[in-house]
mmCIF file of C-alpha atoms in Angstrom:
data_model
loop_
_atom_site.group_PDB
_atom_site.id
_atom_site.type_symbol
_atom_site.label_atom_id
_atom_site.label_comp_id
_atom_site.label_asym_id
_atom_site.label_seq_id
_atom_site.Cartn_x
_atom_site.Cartn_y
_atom_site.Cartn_z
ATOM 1 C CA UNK A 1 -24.259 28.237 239.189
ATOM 2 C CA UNK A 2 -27.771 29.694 238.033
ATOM 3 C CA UNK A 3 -30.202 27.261 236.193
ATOM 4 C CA UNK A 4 -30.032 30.089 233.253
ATOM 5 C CA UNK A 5 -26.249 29.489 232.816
ATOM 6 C CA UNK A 6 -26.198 25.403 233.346
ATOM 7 C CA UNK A 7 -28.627 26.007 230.013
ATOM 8 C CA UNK A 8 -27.081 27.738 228.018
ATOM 9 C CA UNK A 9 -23.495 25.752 228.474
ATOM 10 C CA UNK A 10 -25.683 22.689 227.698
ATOM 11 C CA UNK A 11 -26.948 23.882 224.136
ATOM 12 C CA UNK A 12 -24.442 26.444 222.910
ATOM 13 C CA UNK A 13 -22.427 23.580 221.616
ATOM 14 C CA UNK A 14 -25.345 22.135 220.472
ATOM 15 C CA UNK A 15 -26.404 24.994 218.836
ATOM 16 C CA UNK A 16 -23.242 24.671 216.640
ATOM 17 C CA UNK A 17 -23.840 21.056 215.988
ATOM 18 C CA UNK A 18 -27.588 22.281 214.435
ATOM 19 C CA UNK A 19 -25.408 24.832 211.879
ATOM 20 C CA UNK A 20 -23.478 22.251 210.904
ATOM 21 C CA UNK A 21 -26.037 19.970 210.207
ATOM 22 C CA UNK A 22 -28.038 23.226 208.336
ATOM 23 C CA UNK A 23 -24.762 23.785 206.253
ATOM 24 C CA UNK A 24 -24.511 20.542 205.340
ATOM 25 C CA UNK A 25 -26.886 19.947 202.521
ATOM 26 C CA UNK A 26 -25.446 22.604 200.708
ATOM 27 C CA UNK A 27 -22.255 21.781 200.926
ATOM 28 C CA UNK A 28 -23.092 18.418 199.409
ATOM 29 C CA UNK A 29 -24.461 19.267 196.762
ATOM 30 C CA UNK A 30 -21.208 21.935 195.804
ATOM 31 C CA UNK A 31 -20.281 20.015 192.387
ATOM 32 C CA UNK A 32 -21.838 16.996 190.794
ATOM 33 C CA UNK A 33 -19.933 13.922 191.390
ATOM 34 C CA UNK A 34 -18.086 12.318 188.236
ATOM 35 C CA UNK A 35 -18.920 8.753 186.600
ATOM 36 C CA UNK A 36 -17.517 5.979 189.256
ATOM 37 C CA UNK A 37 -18.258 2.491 189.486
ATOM 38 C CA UNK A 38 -19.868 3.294 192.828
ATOM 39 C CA UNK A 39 -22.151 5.504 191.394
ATOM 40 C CA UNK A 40 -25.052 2.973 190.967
ATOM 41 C CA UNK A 41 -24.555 1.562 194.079
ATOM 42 C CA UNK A 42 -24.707 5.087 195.610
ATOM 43 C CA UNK A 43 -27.784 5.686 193.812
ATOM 44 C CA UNK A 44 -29.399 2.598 194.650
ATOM 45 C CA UNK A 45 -27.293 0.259 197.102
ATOM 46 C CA UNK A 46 -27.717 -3.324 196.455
ATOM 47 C CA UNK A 47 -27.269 -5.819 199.148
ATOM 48 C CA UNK A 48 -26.764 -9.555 198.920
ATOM 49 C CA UNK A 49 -29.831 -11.635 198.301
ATOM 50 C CA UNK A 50 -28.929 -14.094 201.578
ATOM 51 C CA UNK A 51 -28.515 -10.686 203.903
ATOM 52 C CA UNK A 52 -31.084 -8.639 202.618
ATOM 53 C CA UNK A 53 -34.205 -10.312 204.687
ATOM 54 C CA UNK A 54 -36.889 -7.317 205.954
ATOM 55 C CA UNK A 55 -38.841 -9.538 208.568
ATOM 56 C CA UNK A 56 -35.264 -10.667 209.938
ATOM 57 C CA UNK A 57 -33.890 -7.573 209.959
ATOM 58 C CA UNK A 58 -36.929 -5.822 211.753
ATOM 59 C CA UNK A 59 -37.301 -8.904 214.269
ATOM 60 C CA UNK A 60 -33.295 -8.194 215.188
ATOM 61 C CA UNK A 61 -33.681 -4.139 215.370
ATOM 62 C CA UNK A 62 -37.242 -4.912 217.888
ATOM 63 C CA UNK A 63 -34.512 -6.903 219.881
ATOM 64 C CA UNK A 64 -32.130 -4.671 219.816
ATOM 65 C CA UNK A 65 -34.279 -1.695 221.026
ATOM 66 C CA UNK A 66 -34.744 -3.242 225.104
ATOM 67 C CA UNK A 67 -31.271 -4.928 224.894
ATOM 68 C CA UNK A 68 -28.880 -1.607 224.298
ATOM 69 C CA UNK A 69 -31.515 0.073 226.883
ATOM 70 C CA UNK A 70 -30.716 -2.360 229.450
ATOM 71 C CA UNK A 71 -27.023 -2.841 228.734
ATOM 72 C CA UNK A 72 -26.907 0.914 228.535
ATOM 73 C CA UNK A 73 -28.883 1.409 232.180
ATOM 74 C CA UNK A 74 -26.432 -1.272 233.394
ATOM 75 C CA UNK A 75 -23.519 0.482 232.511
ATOM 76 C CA UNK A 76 -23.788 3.970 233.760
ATOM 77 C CA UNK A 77 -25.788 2.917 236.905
ATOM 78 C CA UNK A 78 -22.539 0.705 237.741
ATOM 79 C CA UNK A 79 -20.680 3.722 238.798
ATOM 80 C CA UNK A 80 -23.665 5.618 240.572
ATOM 81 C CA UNK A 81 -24.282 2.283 242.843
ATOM 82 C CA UNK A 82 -20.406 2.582 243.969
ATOM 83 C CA UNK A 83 -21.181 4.832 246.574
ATOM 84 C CA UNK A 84 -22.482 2.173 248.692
ATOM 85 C CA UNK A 85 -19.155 0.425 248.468
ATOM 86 C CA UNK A 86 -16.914 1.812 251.220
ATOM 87 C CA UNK A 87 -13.500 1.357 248.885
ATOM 88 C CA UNK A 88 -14.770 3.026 245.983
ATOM 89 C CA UNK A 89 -15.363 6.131 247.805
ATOM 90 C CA UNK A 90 -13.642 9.784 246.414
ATOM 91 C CA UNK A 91 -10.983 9.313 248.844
ATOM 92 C CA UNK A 92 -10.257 6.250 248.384
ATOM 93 C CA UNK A 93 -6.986 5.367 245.884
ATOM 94 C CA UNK A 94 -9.510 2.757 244.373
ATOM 95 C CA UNK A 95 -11.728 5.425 243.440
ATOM 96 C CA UNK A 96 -9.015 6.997 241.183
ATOM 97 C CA UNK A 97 -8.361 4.248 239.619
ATOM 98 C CA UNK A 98 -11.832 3.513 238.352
ATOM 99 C CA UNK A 99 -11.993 7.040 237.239
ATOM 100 C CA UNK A 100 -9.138 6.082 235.324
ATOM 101 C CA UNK A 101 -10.608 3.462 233.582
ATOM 102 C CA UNK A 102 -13.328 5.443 232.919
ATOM 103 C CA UNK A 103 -11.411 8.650 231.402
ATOM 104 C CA UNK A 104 -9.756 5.872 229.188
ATOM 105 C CA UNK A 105 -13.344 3.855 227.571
ATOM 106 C CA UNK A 106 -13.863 7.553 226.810
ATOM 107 C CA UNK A 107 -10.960 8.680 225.712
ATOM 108 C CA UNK A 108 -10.736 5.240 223.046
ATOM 109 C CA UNK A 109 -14.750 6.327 222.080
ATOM 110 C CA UNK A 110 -13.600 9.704 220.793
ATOM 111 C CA UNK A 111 -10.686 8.418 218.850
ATOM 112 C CA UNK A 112 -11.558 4.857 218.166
ATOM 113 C CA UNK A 113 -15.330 5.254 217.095
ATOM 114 C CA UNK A 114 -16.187 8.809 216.259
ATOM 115 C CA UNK A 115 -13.543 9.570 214.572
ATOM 116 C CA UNK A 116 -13.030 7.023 212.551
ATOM 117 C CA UNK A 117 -16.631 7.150 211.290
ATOM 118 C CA UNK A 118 -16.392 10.545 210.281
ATOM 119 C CA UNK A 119 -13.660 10.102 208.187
ATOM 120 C CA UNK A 120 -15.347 7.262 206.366
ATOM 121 C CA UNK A 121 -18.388 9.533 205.614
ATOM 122 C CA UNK A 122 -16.713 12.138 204.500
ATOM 123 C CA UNK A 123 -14.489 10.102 201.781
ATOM 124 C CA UNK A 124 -17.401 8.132 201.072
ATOM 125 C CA UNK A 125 -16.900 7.563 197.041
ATOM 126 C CA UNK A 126 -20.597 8.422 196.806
ATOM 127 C CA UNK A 127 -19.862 12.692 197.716
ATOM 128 C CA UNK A 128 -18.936 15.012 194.826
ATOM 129 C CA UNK A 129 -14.789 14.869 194.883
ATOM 130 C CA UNK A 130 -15.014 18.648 195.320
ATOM 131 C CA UNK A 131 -14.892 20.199 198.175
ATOM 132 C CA UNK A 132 -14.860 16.726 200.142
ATOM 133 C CA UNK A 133 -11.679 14.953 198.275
ATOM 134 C CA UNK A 134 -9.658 17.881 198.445
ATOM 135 C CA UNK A 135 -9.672 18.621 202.224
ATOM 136 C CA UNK A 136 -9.625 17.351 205.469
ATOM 137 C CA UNK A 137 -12.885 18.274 206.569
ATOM 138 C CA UNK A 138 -13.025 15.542 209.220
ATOM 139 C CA UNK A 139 -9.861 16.821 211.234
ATOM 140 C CA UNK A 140 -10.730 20.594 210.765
ATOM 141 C CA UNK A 141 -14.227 19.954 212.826
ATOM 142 C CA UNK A 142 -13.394 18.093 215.081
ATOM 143 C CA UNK A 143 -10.324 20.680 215.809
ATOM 144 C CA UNK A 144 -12.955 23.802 215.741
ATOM 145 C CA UNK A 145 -15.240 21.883 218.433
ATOM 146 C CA UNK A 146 -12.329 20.637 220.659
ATOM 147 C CA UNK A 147 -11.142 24.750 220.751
ATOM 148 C CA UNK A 148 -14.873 25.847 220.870
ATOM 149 C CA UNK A 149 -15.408 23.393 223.805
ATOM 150 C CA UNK A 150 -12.230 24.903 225.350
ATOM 151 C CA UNK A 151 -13.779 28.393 224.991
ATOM 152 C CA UNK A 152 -17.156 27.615 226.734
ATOM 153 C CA UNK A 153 -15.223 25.447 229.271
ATOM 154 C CA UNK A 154 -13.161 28.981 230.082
ATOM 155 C CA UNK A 155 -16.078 31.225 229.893
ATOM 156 C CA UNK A 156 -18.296 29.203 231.987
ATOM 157 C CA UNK A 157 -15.653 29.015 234.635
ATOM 158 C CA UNK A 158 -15.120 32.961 234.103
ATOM 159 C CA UNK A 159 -19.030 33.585 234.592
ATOM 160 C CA UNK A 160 -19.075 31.339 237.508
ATOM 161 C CA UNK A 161 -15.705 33.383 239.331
ATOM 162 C CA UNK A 162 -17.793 36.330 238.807
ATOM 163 C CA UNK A 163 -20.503 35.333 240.300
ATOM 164 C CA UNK A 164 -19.139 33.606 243.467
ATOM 165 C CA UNK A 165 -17.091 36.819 244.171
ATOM 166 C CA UNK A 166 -20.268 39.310 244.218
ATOM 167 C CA UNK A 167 -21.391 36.788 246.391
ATOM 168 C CA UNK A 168 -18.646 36.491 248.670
ATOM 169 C CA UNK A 169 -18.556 40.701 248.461
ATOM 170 C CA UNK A 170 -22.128 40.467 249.495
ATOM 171 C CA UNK A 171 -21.515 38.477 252.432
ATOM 172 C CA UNK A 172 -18.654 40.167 253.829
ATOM 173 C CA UNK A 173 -20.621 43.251 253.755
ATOM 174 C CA UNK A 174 -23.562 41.665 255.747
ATOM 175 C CA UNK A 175 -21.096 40.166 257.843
ATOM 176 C CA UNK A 176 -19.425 43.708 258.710
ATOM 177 C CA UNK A 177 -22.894 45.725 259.161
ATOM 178 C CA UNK A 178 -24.090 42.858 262.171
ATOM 179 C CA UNK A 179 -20.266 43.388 263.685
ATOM 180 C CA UNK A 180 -20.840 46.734 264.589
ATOM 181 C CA UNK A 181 -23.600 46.749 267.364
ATOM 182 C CA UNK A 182 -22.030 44.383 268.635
ATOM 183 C CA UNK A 183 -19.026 46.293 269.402
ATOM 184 C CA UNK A 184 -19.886 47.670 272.501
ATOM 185 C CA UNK A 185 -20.235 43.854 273.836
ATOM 186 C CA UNK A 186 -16.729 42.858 274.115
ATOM 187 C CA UNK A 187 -14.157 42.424 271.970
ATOM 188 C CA UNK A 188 -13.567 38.849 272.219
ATOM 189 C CA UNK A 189 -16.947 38.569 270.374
ATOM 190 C CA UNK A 190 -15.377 40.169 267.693
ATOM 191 C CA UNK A 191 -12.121 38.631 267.405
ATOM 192 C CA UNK A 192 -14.093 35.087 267.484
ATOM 193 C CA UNK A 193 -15.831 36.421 264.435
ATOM 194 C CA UNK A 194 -13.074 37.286 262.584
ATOM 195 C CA UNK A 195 -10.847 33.771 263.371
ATOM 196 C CA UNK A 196 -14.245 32.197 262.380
ATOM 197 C CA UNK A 197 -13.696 34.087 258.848
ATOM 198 C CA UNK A 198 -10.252 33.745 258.311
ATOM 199 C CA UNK A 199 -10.158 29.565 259.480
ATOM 200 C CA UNK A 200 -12.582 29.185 256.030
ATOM 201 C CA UNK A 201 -10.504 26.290 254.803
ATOM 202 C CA UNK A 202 -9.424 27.481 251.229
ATOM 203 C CA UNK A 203 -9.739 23.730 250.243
ATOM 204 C CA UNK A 204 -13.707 24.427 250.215
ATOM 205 C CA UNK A 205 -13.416 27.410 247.566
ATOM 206 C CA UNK A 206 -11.094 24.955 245.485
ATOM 207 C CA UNK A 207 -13.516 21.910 245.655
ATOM 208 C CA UNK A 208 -16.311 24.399 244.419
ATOM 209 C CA UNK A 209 -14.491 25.503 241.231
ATOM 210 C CA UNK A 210 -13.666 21.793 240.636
ATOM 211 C CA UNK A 211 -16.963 20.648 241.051
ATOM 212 C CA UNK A 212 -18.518 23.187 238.509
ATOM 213 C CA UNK A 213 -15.883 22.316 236.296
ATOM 214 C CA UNK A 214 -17.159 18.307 236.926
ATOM 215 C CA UNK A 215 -20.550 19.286 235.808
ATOM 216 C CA UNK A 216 -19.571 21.152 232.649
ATOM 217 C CA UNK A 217 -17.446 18.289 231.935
ATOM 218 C CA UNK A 218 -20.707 15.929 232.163
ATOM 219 C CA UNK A 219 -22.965 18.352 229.947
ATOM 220 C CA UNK A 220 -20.504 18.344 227.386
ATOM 221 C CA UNK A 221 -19.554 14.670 227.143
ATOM 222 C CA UNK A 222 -23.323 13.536 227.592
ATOM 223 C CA UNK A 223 -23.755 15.746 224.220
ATOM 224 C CA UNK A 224 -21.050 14.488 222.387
ATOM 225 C CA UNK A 225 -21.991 10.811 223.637
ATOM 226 C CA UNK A 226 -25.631 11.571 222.710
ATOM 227 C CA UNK A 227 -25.212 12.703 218.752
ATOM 228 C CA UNK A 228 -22.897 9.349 218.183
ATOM 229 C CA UNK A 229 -25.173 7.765 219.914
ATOM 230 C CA UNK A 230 -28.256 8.605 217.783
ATOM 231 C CA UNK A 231 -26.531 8.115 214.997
ATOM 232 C CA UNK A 232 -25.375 4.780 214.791
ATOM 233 C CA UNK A 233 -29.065 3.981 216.109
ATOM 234 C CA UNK A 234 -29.907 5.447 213.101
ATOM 235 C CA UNK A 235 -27.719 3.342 211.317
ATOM 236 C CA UNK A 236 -29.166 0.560 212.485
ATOM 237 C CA UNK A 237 -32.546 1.340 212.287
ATOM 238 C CA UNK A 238 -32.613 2.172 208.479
ATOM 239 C CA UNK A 239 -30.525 -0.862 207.605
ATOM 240 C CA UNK A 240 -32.034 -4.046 206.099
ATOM 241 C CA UNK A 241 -29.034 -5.987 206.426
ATOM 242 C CA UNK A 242 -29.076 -9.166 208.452
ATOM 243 C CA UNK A 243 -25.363 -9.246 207.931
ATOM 244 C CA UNK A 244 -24.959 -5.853 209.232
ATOM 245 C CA UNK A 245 -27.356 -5.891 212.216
ATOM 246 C CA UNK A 246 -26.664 -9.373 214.089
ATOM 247 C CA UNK A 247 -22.951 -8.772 215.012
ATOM 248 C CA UNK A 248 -23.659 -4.624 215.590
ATOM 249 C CA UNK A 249 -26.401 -5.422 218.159
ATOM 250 C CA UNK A 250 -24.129 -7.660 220.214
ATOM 251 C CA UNK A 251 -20.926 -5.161 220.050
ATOM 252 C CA UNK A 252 -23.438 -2.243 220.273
ATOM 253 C CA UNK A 253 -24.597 -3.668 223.968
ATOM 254 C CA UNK A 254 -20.920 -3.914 224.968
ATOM 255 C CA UNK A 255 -20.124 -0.530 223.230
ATOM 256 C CA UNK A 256 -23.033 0.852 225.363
ATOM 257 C CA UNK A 257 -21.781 -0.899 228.500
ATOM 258 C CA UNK A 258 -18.319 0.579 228.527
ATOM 259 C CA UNK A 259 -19.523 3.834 227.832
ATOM 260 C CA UNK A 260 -22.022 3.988 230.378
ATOM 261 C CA UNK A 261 -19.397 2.952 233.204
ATOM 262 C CA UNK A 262 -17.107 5.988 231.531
ATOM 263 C CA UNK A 263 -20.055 8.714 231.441
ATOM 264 C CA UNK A 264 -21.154 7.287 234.787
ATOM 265 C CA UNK A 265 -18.240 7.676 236.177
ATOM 266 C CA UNK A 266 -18.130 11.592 235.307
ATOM 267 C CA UNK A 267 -21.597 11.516 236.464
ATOM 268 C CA UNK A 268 -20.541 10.544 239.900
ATOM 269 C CA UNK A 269 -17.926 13.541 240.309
ATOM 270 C CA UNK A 270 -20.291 15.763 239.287
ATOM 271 C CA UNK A 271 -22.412 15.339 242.820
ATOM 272 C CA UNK A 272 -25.336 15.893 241.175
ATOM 273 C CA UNK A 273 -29.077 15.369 243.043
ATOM 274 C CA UNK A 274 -31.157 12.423 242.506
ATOM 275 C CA UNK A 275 -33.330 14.681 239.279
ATOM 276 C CA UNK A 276 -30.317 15.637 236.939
ATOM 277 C CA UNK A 277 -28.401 12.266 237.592
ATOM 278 C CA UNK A 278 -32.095 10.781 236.708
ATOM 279 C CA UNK A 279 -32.336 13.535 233.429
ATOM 280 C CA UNK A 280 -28.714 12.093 232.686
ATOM 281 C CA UNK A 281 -28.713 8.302 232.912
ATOM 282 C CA UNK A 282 -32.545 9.038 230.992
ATOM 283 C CA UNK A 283 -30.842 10.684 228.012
ATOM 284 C CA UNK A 284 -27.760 8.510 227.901
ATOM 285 C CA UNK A 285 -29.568 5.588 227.768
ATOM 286 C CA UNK A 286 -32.494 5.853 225.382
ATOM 287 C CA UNK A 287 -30.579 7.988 222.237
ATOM 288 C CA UNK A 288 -29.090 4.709 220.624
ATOM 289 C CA UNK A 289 -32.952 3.035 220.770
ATOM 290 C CA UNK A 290 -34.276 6.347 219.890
ATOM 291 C CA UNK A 291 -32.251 6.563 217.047
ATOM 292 C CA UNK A 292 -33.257 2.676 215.956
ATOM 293 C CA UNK A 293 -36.828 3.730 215.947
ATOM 294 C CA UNK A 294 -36.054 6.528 214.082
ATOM 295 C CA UNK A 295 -34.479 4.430 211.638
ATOM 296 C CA UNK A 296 -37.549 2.142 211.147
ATOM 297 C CA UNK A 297 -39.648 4.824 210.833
ATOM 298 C CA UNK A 298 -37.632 6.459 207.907
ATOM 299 C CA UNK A 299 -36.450 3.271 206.364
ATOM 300 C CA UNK A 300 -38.264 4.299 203.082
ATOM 301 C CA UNK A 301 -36.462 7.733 202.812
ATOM 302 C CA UNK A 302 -33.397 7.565 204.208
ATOM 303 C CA UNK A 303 -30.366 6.666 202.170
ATOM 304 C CA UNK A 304 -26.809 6.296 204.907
ATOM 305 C CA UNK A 305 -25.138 6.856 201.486
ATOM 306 C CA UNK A 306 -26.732 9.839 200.053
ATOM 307 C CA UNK A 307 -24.525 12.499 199.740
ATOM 308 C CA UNK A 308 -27.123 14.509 202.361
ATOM 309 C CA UNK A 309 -27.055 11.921 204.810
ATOM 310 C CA UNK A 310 -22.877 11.344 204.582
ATOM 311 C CA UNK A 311 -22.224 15.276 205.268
ATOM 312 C CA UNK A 312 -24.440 15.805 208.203
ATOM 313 C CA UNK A 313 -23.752 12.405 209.893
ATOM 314 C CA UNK A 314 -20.027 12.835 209.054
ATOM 315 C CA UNK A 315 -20.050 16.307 210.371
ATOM 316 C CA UNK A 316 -21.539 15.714 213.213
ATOM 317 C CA UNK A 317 -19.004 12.594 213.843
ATOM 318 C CA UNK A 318 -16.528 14.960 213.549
ATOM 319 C CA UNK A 319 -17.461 17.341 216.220
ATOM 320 C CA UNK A 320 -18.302 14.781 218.430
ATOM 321 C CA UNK A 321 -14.533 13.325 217.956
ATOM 322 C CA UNK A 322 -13.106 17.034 218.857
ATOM 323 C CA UNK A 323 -15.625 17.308 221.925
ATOM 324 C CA UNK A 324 -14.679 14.001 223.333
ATOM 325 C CA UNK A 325 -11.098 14.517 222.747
ATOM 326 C CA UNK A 326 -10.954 17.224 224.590
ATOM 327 C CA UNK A 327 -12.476 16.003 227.520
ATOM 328 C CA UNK A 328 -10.740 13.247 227.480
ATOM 329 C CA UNK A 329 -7.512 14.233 227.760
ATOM 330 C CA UNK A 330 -7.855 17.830 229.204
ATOM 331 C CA UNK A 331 -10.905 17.577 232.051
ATOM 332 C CA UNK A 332 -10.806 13.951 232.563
ATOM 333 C CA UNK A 333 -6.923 12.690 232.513
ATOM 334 C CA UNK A 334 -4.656 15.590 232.704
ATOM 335 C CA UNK A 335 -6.999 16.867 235.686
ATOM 336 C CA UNK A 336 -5.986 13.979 237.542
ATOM 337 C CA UNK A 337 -2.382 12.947 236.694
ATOM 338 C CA UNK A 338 -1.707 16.156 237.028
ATOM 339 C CA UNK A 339 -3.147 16.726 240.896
ATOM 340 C CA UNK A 340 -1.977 16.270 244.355
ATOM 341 C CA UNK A 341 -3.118 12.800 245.003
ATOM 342 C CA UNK A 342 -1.469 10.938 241.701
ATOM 343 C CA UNK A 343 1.610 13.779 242.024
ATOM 344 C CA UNK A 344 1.893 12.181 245.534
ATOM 345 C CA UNK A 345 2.352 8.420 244.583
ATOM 346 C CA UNK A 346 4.296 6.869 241.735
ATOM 347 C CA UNK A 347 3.091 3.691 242.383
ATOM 348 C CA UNK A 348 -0.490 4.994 242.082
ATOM 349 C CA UNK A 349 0.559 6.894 238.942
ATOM 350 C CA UNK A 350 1.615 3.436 237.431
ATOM 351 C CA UNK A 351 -1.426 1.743 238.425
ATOM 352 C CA UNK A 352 -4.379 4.285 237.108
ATOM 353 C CA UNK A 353 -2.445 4.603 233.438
ATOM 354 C CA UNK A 354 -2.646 0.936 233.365
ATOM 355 C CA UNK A 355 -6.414 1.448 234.277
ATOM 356 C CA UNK A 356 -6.677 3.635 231.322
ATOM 357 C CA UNK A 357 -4.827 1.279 228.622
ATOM 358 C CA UNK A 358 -7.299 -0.971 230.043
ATOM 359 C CA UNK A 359 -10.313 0.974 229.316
ATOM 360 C CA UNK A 360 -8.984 2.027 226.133
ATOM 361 C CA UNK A 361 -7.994 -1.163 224.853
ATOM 362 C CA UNK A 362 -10.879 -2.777 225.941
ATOM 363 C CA UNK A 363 -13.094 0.007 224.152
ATOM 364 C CA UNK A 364 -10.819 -0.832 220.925
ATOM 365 C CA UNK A 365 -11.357 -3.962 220.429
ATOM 366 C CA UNK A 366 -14.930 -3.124 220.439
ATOM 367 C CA UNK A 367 -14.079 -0.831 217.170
ATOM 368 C CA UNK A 368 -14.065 -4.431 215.398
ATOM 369 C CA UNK A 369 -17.739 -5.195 215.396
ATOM 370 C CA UNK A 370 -18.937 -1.630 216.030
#
């Protein structure tokens, strides 16, 4: 697949994403909200005197900044180092069963985390009841980017069966023009040729198609992990909570942990060279500290509860949840319970969906502190 196309999969959902977040101002301001209780806390939140502490809460975000790196580094390197373990290689059943795992801390991230904090943004008391009480906004995006990644994921495949067959057309025609002088040679010459052509094992043609499909799948679900990521880093940054910040640091670092293994995982059926998987494990793991310094640096203008900051955060949440979903279930899982090796093996069947109630359930539990 051409560098050109790789690119523009990569940001057209992202692209999306950006007119959401455009929109979203707009729509928040679409009717005035009505006299609540919550409305002075909206206006100006008020935390409690013991938790509110600025030095303590600046000390524990300048901690928190090289411990999610590491923990994040940790965790999708885990999977990239696995190679060097003979029993966790691709054809190994050992291998599947880590990818299982994997699928499922993914999987649990999308419905456990994302979602969940879209849903609270969006029916924040602090947005106008109008248009936000009155519909489901939450579900609705993250059902548009779940088919929208489903139509990139089938035009990027379409693009790339285009290509490979003016290629193989290409090289049949090559093949055919240096056949002829050598006609005259003998015909066993030729006959060797054309074996040679026909023995192509079809298995390679399949294992190309699956491995662009792999690196989509990694594109995409970097992205999605990448906007959650920078905003609860965000979060974090702009709070001045002690409270708040002590117990999300420590979950955040085993949030980051279990996602890195998951995304790493991906990473590793991808095949990509040393650069990307470099670009990759680069991106993954500095959005969540990039989004804590972001925080500090706009703790005196940005408000988590303004109406502005609720719609875009929540809206991006929500797309997030339908992008992860999908791959989830449809690239990650389904691709493989659904193939020859699982298809083959019961027992194997039984063990990689406990592998992925593990992941899940331990990514889950996690949804208590962060």
């Amino acid at each position: 697949m051409s560098s050109r196309t790789q690119l523009h999969a990569h940001h057209v959902p992202l692209a999306v994403l950006v007119l959401l977040a455009a929109a979203a101002p707009l729509l928040a301001g679409a009717q005035p909200a009505s006299p609540d209780p919550a409305a002075d806390a909206c206006a100006n939140p008020s935390v409690d005197g013991a938790c509110h502490n600025v030095p303590k809460a600046l000390r524990l975000k300048l901690i928190a900044i090289p411990t999610i790196l590491v923990a994040s580094v940790i965790g999708v390197c885990l999977p990239l180092f696995s190679r060097s373990v003979p029993a966790l290689r691709p054809d190994h059943n050992l291998f599947v069963i880590v990818k299982a795992f994997a699928s499922g801390v993914i999987l649990a991230t999308g419905y456990m985390h994302v979602l969940p904090d879209s849903f609270n943004n969006l029916t924040s008391p602090c947005l106008p009841k109008k248009p936000w009480g009155d519909f489901s906004f939450t579900t609705f995006v993250a059902m548009l980017a779940a088919l929208f990644t489903l139509l990139v994921d089938s035009l990027m495949l379409t693009f790339y069966n285009r290509k490979r067959s003016r290629n193989t057309s290409g090289q049949r025609v090559g093949a055919d023009q240096e056949s002829r002088p050598a006609h005259g040679h003998g015909h066993g010459d030729i006959v060797a040729a054309e074996s040679a052509a026909v023995a192509k094992p079809e298995d390679d043609e399949a294992s190309k198609v699956q491995l662009h499909r792999n690196r989509v799948v990694v594109q995409v679900l970097e992205m999605g992990i990448i906007v959650h990521s920078v905003v609860i880093g965000l979060g974090i940054g702009a709070s001045q909570s002690v409270c708040t910040i002590r117990p999300l640091v420590a979950a955040m670092c085993f949030h980051q942990l279990f996602e890195g293994i998951g995304l790493g995982g991906c990473i590793l059926r991808a095949e990509y060279g040393l650069k990307m998987r470099a670009g990759l494990l680069f991106f993954f793991s500095t959005t969540t500290p990039f989004g804590i310094a972001l925080g500090l640096a706009l703790t005196k203008v940005y408000r988590e509860n303004s109406p502005t900051a609720l719609v875009v955060v929540g809206l991006l949440n929500a797309a997030s949840a339908g992008l992860l979903h999908y791959m989830a279930l449809v690239e990650l899982l389904a691709a493989d319970f659904m193939g020859p090796k699982l298809q083959d093996s019961v027992r194997l069947q039984l063990v990689s969906f406990a592998a992925v109630l593990l992941g899940a359930g331990g990514m889950s539990v996690m949804d208590k502190w962060a």
